[in-house]
């Protein structure tokens, strides 16, 4: 261990850690879900965590290494936002205002509102404009400590416009200190061109769009919206078959407004995650428990749509389904560029414990993206993606909102004060 500290690139001493490692039993009086280790020394070498030891066992290295005295502050893994639609053009503030002035959904649709207004704006935008429009939303997430974000397409709904959205997401990843995971969500909404032929649109996705996205290395996973107002379970199944044929992981917007049994379908394809889940029943919970699929909860959309049916949290707990929490950042149902706010909402609206909420944006967020082996926990061998907080307990991260107690960010071993 001494040798590991001798060859480190950075060392933190006198630091408390919410490791979020489920094999660590919390020290002190802390909820064991945090995997708390108190008064530790942590070393990283390049982009990797190489040693974690109690201060009693730490010997100051003889070599010239940057040593940071954390003075009892806390390290957590960096946050992972595993479900966003943050690449889009325009916004829907006018529509929000008109609805609050009494306009009905039908009236708004007639005036060109709803998802199609975002589709029109996104189609009109150039790649550069799309990147510029999306950058401030990504900045807001990064400021709060997000170091990995999933970004979906789904507002292009043509081959070229869906690929343009994925290119914008990739460019945002390349231009910023953040890992970006890209998801093709062409099966988000039926495009106007296919209003009378949704199966023809599914053909286009399966036969042309998925192969093109794979050929251009633009996509990590494929998503669908399985709902009465979107696509049937049968149509989603065709998309999943095409995705698997091309070696891509799948996931789905499932059971948000009604129970379409999309979660059972997703489980049969070993989906990474099923997301929303307000209407999920016990059979669905059983199915995703068996397939090791993550349940991703999106309290921001629940709040913004003023939903009242809460996802089946007790069932998810009793079947030990890993729960992720994400912003669902999008212009229609969750214009919320704050991971801290949704961490708090997961507790206040869904009654998750703060340790479950924190696990939702770290360890389980990583699992929802298939990245469990490298990020989401503070553990030897993991990527050095960590946040240093001026807090007294990790529960503070879910308890208070509007404060930013972040003092230092470590991304892939690079350290910056904030
Ligand atoms: Zn979504």
PDB file of C-alpha atoms in Angstrom, residues 190-359:
ATOM      1  CA  UNK A 190     -44.786   9.009 -34.933  1.00  0.00           C
ATOM      2  CA  UNK A 191     -43.455  11.612 -37.403  1.00  0.00           C
ATOM      3  CA  UNK A 192     -46.117  13.560 -39.346  1.00  0.00           C
ATOM      4  CA  UNK A 193     -44.894  11.977 -42.599  1.00  0.00           C
ATOM      5  CA  UNK A 194     -45.906   8.553 -41.235  1.00  0.00           C
ATOM      6  CA  UNK A 195     -49.103   9.582 -39.412  1.00  0.00           C
ATOM      7  CA  UNK A 196     -51.092   6.976 -41.344  1.00  0.00           C
ATOM      8  CA  UNK A 197     -48.320   4.401 -41.523  1.00  0.00           C
ATOM      9  CA  UNK A 198     -46.554   3.970 -38.169  1.00  0.00           C
ATOM     10  CA  UNK A 199     -45.391   0.465 -39.145  1.00  0.00           C
ATOM     11  CA  UNK A 200     -43.675   2.004 -42.165  1.00  0.00           C
ATOM     12  CA  UNK A 201     -41.767   4.254 -39.758  1.00  0.00           C
ATOM     13  CA  UNK A 202     -40.767   1.203 -37.688  1.00  0.00           C
ATOM     14  CA  UNK A 203     -39.455  -0.356 -40.937  1.00  0.00           C
ATOM     15  CA  UNK A 204     -37.365   2.767 -41.543  1.00  0.00           C
ATOM     16  CA  UNK A 205     -35.918   2.588 -38.010  1.00  0.00           C
ATOM     17  CA  UNK A 206     -35.101  -1.132 -38.228  1.00  0.00           C
ATOM     18  CA  UNK A 207     -33.888  -1.343 -41.825  1.00  0.00           C
ATOM     19  CA  UNK A 208     -32.117   1.984 -42.298  1.00  0.00           C
ATOM     20  CA  UNK A 209     -31.680   4.121 -39.193  1.00  0.00           C
ATOM     21  CA  UNK A 210     -30.208   1.574 -36.780  1.00  0.00           C
ATOM     22  CA  UNK A 211     -27.734   0.245 -39.391  1.00  0.00           C
ATOM     23  CA  UNK A 212     -26.682   3.821 -40.322  1.00  0.00           C
ATOM     24  CA  UNK A 213     -26.171   4.842 -36.685  1.00  0.00           C
ATOM     25  CA  UNK A 214     -24.091   1.718 -36.046  1.00  0.00           C
ATOM     26  CA  UNK A 215     -22.040   2.157 -39.225  1.00  0.00           C
ATOM     27  CA  UNK A 216     -21.159   5.713 -38.150  1.00  0.00           C
ATOM     28  CA  UNK A 217     -20.391   4.685 -34.527  1.00  0.00           C
ATOM     29  CA  UNK A 218     -22.926   7.161 -33.195  1.00  0.00           C
ATOM     30  CA  UNK A 219     -24.918   5.007 -30.827  1.00  0.00           C
ATOM     31  CA  UNK A 220     -24.503   3.035 -27.591  1.00  0.00           C
ATOM     32  CA  UNK A 221     -28.096   1.859 -27.062  1.00  0.00           C
ATOM     33  CA  UNK A 222     -31.597   1.916 -28.551  1.00  0.00           C
ATOM     34  CA  UNK A 223     -34.673   3.227 -26.720  1.00  0.00           C
ATOM     35  CA  UNK A 224     -38.427   3.189 -27.423  1.00  0.00           C
ATOM     36  CA  UNK A 225     -41.543   4.925 -26.079  1.00  0.00           C
ATOM     37  CA  UNK A 226     -44.043   2.125 -25.434  1.00  0.00           C
ATOM     38  CA  UNK A 227     -47.378   3.861 -24.820  1.00  0.00           C
ATOM     39  CA  UNK A 228     -50.884   4.270 -26.264  1.00  0.00           C
ATOM     40  CA  UNK A 229     -49.871   7.728 -27.536  1.00  0.00           C
ATOM     41  CA  UNK A 230     -46.631   6.402 -29.074  1.00  0.00           C
ATOM     42  CA  UNK A 231     -45.743   2.815 -30.088  1.00  0.00           C
ATOM     43  CA  UNK A 232     -47.290  -0.569 -29.284  1.00  0.00           C
ATOM     44  CA  UNK A 233     -45.373  -3.344 -27.522  1.00  0.00           C
ATOM     45  CA  UNK A 234     -45.324  -5.209 -30.845  1.00  0.00           C
ATOM     46  CA  UNK A 235     -43.730  -2.266 -32.650  1.00  0.00           C
ATOM     47  CA  UNK A 236     -41.213  -1.830 -29.825  1.00  0.00           C
ATOM     48  CA  UNK A 237     -40.322  -5.510 -30.049  1.00  0.00           C
ATOM     49  CA  UNK A 238     -39.414  -5.098 -33.718  1.00  0.00           C
ATOM     50  CA  UNK A 239     -37.084  -2.224 -32.804  1.00  0.00           C
ATOM     51  CA  UNK A 240     -35.475  -4.330 -30.048  1.00  0.00           C
ATOM     52  CA  UNK A 241     -34.906  -7.241 -32.442  1.00  0.00           C
ATOM     53  CA  UNK A 242     -33.181  -4.929 -34.933  1.00  0.00           C
ATOM     54  CA  UNK A 243     -31.068  -3.364 -32.153  1.00  0.00           C
ATOM     55  CA  UNK A 244     -29.934  -6.765 -30.853  1.00  0.00           C
ATOM     56  CA  UNK A 245     -29.134  -7.894 -34.401  1.00  0.00           C
ATOM     57  CA  UNK A 246     -26.653  -4.998 -34.527  1.00  0.00           C
ATOM     58  CA  UNK A 247     -25.197  -5.755 -31.099  1.00  0.00           C
ATOM     59  CA  UNK A 248     -26.791  -2.787 -29.345  1.00  0.00           C
ATOM     60  CA  UNK A 249     -28.201  -2.723 -25.818  1.00  0.00           C
ATOM     61  CA  UNK A 250     -31.844  -1.722 -25.417  1.00  0.00           C
ATOM     62  CA  UNK A 251     -33.936   0.231 -22.920  1.00  0.00           C
ATOM     63  CA  UNK A 252     -37.444   1.694 -22.867  1.00  0.00           C
ATOM     64  CA  UNK A 253     -39.808   4.424 -21.703  1.00  0.00           C
ATOM     65  CA  UNK A 254     -42.238   2.015 -20.046  1.00  0.00           C
ATOM     66  CA  UNK A 255     -45.435   2.134 -17.994  1.00  0.00           C
ATOM     67  CA  UNK A 256     -45.410   5.945 -17.673  1.00  0.00           C
ATOM     68  CA  UNK A 257     -49.064   6.737 -18.392  1.00  0.00           C
ATOM     69  CA  UNK A 258     -50.594   3.251 -18.706  1.00  0.00           C
ATOM     70  CA  UNK A 259     -49.450  -0.347 -18.220  1.00  0.00           C
ATOM     71  CA  UNK A 260     -48.479  -1.702 -21.651  1.00  0.00           C
ATOM     72  CA  UNK A 261     -46.374  -4.535 -20.140  1.00  0.00           C
ATOM     73  CA  UNK A 262     -43.383  -2.982 -21.882  1.00  0.00           C
ATOM     74  CA  UNK A 263     -41.171  -3.887 -18.929  1.00  0.00           C
ATOM     75  CA  UNK A 264     -41.741  -7.631 -19.472  1.00  0.00           C
ATOM     76  CA  UNK A 265     -40.902  -7.126 -23.144  1.00  0.00           C
ATOM     77  CA  UNK A 266     -37.733  -5.207 -22.246  1.00  0.00           C
ATOM     78  CA  UNK A 267     -36.738  -7.886 -19.729  1.00  0.00           C
ATOM     79  CA  UNK A 268     -36.890 -10.546 -22.470  1.00  0.00           C
ATOM     80  CA  UNK A 269     -34.245  -8.506 -24.329  1.00  0.00           C
ATOM     81  CA  UNK A 270     -32.116  -8.072 -21.172  1.00  0.00           C
ATOM     82  CA  UNK A 271     -32.680  -4.327 -21.313  1.00  0.00           C
ATOM     83  CA  UNK A 272     -30.199  -2.105 -19.469  1.00  0.00           C
ATOM     84  CA  UNK A 273     -33.073  -0.146 -17.942  1.00  0.00           C
ATOM     85  CA  UNK A 274     -36.791   0.497 -18.027  1.00  0.00           C
ATOM     86  CA  UNK A 275     -37.690   4.088 -17.272  1.00  0.00           C
ATOM     87  CA  UNK A 276     -40.615   6.016 -15.674  1.00  0.00           C
ATOM     88  CA  UNK A 277     -42.613   2.962 -14.361  1.00  0.00           C
ATOM     89  CA  UNK A 278     -45.481   4.714 -12.570  1.00  0.00           C
ATOM     90  CA  UNK A 279     -47.894   1.954 -13.753  1.00  0.00           C
ATOM     91  CA  UNK A 280     -45.521  -0.996 -13.369  1.00  0.00           C
ATOM     92  CA  UNK A 281     -47.190  -4.027 -11.726  1.00  0.00           C
ATOM     93  CA  UNK A 282     -45.731  -6.940  -9.741  1.00  0.00           C
ATOM     94  CA  UNK A 283     -45.316  -9.175 -12.807  1.00  0.00           C
ATOM     95  CA  UNK A 284     -43.285  -6.421 -14.416  1.00  0.00           C
ATOM     96  CA  UNK A 285     -41.164  -5.993 -11.295  1.00  0.00           C
ATOM     97  CA  UNK A 286     -40.563  -9.755 -11.177  1.00  0.00           C
ATOM     98  CA  UNK A 287     -39.526  -9.751 -14.853  1.00  0.00           C
ATOM     99  CA  UNK A 288     -36.977  -6.932 -14.546  1.00  0.00           C
ATOM    100  CA  UNK A 289     -35.661  -8.422 -11.309  1.00  0.00           C
ATOM    101  CA  UNK A 290     -34.966 -11.696 -13.158  1.00  0.00           C
ATOM    102  CA  UNK A 291     -33.269  -9.940 -16.083  1.00  0.00           C
ATOM    103  CA  UNK A 292     -31.086  -7.652 -13.942  1.00  0.00           C
ATOM    104  CA  UNK A 293     -32.654  -4.586 -15.554  1.00  0.00           C
ATOM    105  CA  UNK A 294     -32.374  -1.247 -13.735  1.00  0.00           C
ATOM    106  CA  UNK A 295     -35.562   0.659 -12.833  1.00  0.00           C
ATOM    107  CA  UNK A 296     -34.864   4.296 -13.723  1.00  0.00           C
ATOM    108  CA  UNK A 297     -37.219   6.694 -11.952  1.00  0.00           C
ATOM    109  CA  UNK A 298     -37.828  10.204 -13.289  1.00  0.00           C
ATOM    110  CA  UNK A 299     -39.383  12.315 -10.544  1.00  0.00           C
ATOM    111  CA  UNK A 300     -38.968  15.540 -12.565  1.00  0.00           C
ATOM    112  CA  UNK A 301     -41.515  14.401 -15.185  1.00  0.00           C
ATOM    113  CA  UNK A 302     -43.847  13.098 -12.450  1.00  0.00           C
ATOM    114  CA  UNK A 303     -43.696  16.533 -10.825  1.00  0.00           C
ATOM    115  CA  UNK A 304     -43.992  18.645 -13.973  1.00  0.00           C
ATOM    116  CA  UNK A 305     -46.960  16.626 -15.312  1.00  0.00           C
ATOM    117  CA  UNK A 306     -48.529  16.696 -11.832  1.00  0.00           C
ATOM    118  CA  UNK A 307     -48.918  12.926 -11.854  1.00  0.00           C
ATOM    119  CA  UNK A 308     -50.311  11.244  -8.764  1.00  0.00           C
ATOM    120  CA  UNK A 309     -49.499   7.566  -9.259  1.00  0.00           C
ATOM    121  CA  UNK A 310     -46.148   6.810  -7.633  1.00  0.00           C
ATOM    122  CA  UNK A 311     -43.943   3.999  -9.041  1.00  0.00           C
ATOM    123  CA  UNK A 312     -44.123   0.744  -6.994  1.00  0.00           C
ATOM    124  CA  UNK A 313     -41.150   1.530  -4.748  1.00  0.00           C
ATOM    125  CA  UNK A 314     -41.906  -1.154  -2.119  1.00  0.00           C
ATOM    126  CA  UNK A 315     -42.107  -3.864  -4.783  1.00  0.00           C
ATOM    127  CA  UNK A 316     -38.859  -2.693  -6.393  1.00  0.00           C
ATOM    128  CA  UNK A 317     -37.214  -2.883  -2.974  1.00  0.00           C
ATOM    129  CA  UNK A 318     -38.568  -6.322  -2.116  1.00  0.00           C
ATOM    130  CA  UNK A 319     -37.413  -7.739  -5.475  1.00  0.00           C
ATOM    131  CA  UNK A 320     -34.054  -5.954  -5.009  1.00  0.00           C
ATOM    132  CA  UNK A 321     -34.272  -4.186  -8.342  1.00  0.00           C
ATOM    133  CA  UNK A 322     -31.506  -1.566  -8.651  1.00  0.00           C
ATOM    134  CA  UNK A 323     -33.079   1.903  -8.832  1.00  0.00           C
ATOM    135  CA  UNK A 324     -31.538   4.770 -10.820  1.00  0.00           C
ATOM    136  CA  UNK A 325     -32.684   8.406 -10.673  1.00  0.00           C
ATOM    137  CA  UNK A 326     -32.348  10.782 -13.632  1.00  0.00           C
ATOM    138  CA  UNK A 327     -33.473  14.251 -14.721  1.00  0.00           C
ATOM    139  CA  UNK A 328     -35.282  13.234 -17.958  1.00  0.00           C
ATOM    140  CA  UNK A 329     -34.209  16.752 -19.012  1.00  0.00           C
ATOM    141  CA  UNK A 330     -36.490  17.584 -21.965  1.00  0.00           C
ATOM    142  CA  UNK A 331     -38.528  20.574 -23.183  1.00  0.00           C
ATOM    143  CA  UNK A 332     -41.992  19.074 -22.780  1.00  0.00           C
ATOM    144  CA  UNK A 333     -42.320  17.157 -19.527  1.00  0.00           C
ATOM    145  CA  UNK A 334     -39.157  17.823 -17.501  1.00  0.00           C
ATOM    146  CA  UNK A 335     -37.402  21.120 -18.261  1.00  0.00           C
ATOM    147  CA  UNK A 336     -35.183  20.531 -15.232  1.00  0.00           C
ATOM    148  CA  UNK A 337     -31.418  20.815 -15.627  1.00  0.00           C
ATOM    149  CA  UNK A 338     -30.661  19.890 -12.020  1.00  0.00           C
ATOM    150  CA  UNK A 339     -29.634  16.473 -10.759  1.00  0.00           C
ATOM    151  CA  UNK A 340     -29.746  17.792  -7.176  1.00  0.00           C
ATOM    152  CA  UNK A 341     -33.398  18.776  -7.547  1.00  0.00           C
ATOM    153  CA  UNK A 342     -34.404  15.328  -8.808  1.00  0.00           C
ATOM    154  CA  UNK A 343     -32.378  13.693  -6.015  1.00  0.00           C
ATOM    155  CA  UNK A 344     -34.482  15.664  -3.554  1.00  0.00           C
ATOM    156  CA  UNK A 345     -37.711  14.936  -5.455  1.00  0.00           C
ATOM    157  CA  UNK A 346     -36.936  11.198  -5.382  1.00  0.00           C
ATOM    158  CA  UNK A 347     -37.041  11.499  -1.598  1.00  0.00           C
ATOM    159  CA  UNK A 348     -39.968  13.916  -1.215  1.00  0.00           C
ATOM    160  CA  UNK A 349     -42.240  12.595  -3.995  1.00  0.00           C
ATOM    161  CA  UNK A 350     -41.277   8.891  -4.127  1.00  0.00           C
ATOM    162  CA  UNK A 351     -40.117   8.460  -0.490  1.00  0.00           C
ATOM    163  CA  UNK A 352     -36.737   7.049  -1.432  1.00  0.00           C
ATOM    164  CA  UNK A 353     -34.143   7.299   1.331  1.00  0.00           C
ATOM    165  CA  UNK A 354     -31.269   9.716   0.687  1.00  0.00           C
ATOM    166  CA  UNK A 355     -28.866   6.777   0.322  1.00  0.00           C
ATOM    167  CA  UNK A 356     -31.166   5.185  -2.300  1.00  0.00           C
ATOM    168  CA  UNK A 357     -31.381   8.517  -4.085  1.00  0.00           C
ATOM    169  CA  UNK A 358     -27.595   8.957  -4.064  1.00  0.00           C
ATOM    170  CA  UNK A 359     -27.132   5.352  -5.275  1.00  0.00           C
TER     171      UNK A 359
END
